[in-house]
GROMACS .gro file of C-alpha atoms in nm:
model
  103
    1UNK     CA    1   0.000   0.000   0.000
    2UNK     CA    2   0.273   0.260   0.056
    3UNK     CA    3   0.553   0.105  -0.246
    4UNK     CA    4   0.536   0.171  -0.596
    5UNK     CA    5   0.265   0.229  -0.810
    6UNK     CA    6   0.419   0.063  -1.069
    7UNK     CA    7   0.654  -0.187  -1.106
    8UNK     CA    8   0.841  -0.324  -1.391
    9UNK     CA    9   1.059  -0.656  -1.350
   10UNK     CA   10   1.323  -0.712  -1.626
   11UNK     CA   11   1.429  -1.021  -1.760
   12UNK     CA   12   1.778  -0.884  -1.891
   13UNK     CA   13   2.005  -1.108  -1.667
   14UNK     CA   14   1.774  -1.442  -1.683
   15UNK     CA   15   1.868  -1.692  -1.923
   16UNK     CA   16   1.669  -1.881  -2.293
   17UNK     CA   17   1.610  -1.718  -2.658
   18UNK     CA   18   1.348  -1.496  -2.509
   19UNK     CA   19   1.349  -1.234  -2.289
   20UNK     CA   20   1.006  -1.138  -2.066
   21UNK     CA   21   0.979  -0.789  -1.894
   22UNK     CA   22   0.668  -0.818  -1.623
   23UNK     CA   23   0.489  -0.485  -1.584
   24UNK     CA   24   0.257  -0.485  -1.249
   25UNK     CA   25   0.010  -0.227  -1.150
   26UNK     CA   26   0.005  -0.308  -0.792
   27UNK     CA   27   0.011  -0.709  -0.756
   28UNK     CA   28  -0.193  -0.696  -1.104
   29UNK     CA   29  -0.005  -0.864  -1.353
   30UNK     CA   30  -0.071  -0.575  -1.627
   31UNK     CA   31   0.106  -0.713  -1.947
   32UNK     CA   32   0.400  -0.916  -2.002
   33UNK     CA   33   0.680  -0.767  -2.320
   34UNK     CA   34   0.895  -1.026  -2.489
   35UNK     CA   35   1.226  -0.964  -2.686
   36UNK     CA   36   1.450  -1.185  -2.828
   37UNK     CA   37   1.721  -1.211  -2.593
   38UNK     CA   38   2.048  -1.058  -2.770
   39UNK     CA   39   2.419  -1.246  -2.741
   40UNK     CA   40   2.610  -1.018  -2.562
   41UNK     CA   41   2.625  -0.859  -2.236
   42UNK     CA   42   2.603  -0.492  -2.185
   43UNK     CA   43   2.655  -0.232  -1.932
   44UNK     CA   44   2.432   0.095  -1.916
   45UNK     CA   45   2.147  -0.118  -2.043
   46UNK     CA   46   1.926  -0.067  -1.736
   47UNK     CA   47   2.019   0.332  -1.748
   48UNK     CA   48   1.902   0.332  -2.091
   49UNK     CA   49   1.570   0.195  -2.031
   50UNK     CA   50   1.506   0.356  -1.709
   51UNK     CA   51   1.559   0.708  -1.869
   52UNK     CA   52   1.377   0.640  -2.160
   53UNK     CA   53   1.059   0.521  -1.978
   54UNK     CA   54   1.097   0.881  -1.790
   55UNK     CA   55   1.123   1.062  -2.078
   56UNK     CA   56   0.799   0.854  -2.238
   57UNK     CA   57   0.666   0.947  -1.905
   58UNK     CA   58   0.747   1.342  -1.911
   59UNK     CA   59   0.631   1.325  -2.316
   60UNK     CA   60   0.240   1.225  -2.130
   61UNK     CA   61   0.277   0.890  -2.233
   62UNK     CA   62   0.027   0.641  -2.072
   63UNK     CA   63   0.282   0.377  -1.828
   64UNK     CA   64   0.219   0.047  -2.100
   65UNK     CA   65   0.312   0.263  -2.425
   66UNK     CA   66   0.600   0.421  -2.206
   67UNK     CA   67   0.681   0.100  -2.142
   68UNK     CA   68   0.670  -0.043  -2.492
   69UNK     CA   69   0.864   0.231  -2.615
   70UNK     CA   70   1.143   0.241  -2.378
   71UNK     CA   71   1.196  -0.154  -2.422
   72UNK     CA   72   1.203  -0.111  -2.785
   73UNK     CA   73   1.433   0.211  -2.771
   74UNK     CA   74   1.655   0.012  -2.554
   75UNK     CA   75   1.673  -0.295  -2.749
   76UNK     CA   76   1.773  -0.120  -3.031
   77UNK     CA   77   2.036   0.066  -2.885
   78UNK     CA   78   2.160  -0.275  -2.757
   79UNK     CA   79   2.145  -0.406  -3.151
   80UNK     CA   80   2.390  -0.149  -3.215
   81UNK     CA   81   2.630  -0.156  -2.923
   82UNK     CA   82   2.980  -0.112  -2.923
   83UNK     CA   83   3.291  -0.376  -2.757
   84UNK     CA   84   3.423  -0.227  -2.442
   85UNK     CA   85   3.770  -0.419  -2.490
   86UNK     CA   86   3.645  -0.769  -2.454
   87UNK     CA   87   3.432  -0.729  -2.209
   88UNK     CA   88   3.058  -0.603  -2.193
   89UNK     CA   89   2.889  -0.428  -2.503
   90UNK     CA   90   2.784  -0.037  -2.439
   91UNK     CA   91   2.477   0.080  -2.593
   92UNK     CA   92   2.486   0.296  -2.883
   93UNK     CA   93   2.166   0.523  -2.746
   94UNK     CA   94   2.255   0.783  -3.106
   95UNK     CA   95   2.212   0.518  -3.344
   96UNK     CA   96   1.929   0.724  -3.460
   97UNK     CA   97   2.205   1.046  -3.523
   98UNK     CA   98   2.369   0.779  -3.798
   99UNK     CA   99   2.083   0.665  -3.975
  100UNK     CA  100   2.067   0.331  -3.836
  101UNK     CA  101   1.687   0.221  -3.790
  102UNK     CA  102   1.502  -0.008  -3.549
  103UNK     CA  103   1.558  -0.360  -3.619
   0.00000   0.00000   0.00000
């Protein structure tokens, strides 16, 4: 009664071809997103999502389309990250400033 209005539970560190973001309105079950699940890992990916569900948000976006635009903004910018050295993959949030489209 006194948390979160809304909560939304990523599936970006679970495992399987698919990955399934939970978005709850309360302990309602609201709608359930599924991506593929990309090969690499990446770092920032959280930060990108998060901000771009607040800008949805601050745009007077309803939460779900918020939602559904952030995960796709996100997963986009993952399509196009960049190698840190050999380790995690760092989201490319301008791939829009090159041309590059959503995938």
């Amino acid at each position: 009664r006194q948390g979160a209005e809304w909560v939304l539970i990523s599936g970006g560190h679970g495992e399987g071809p698919e990955l399934e973001n939970m978005l709850f309105r309360g302990e309602v079950l609201r709608r359930t997103f599924r991506q593929p699940r990309l090969p690499h890992h990446y770092h920032g990916s959280g930060c990108t999502l998060a901000a771009a569900l607040a800008a949805g948000l601050a745009r007077g976006l309803a939460m779900e389309e918020a939602v559904s635009r952030a995960l796709d903004f996100t997963h986009t910018c993952l399509l196009h990250a960049h190698p840190l050295g050999k380790g995690q993959y760092f989201p490319d949030r301008f791939f829009w400033a090159r041309g590059y489209r959503e995938e």
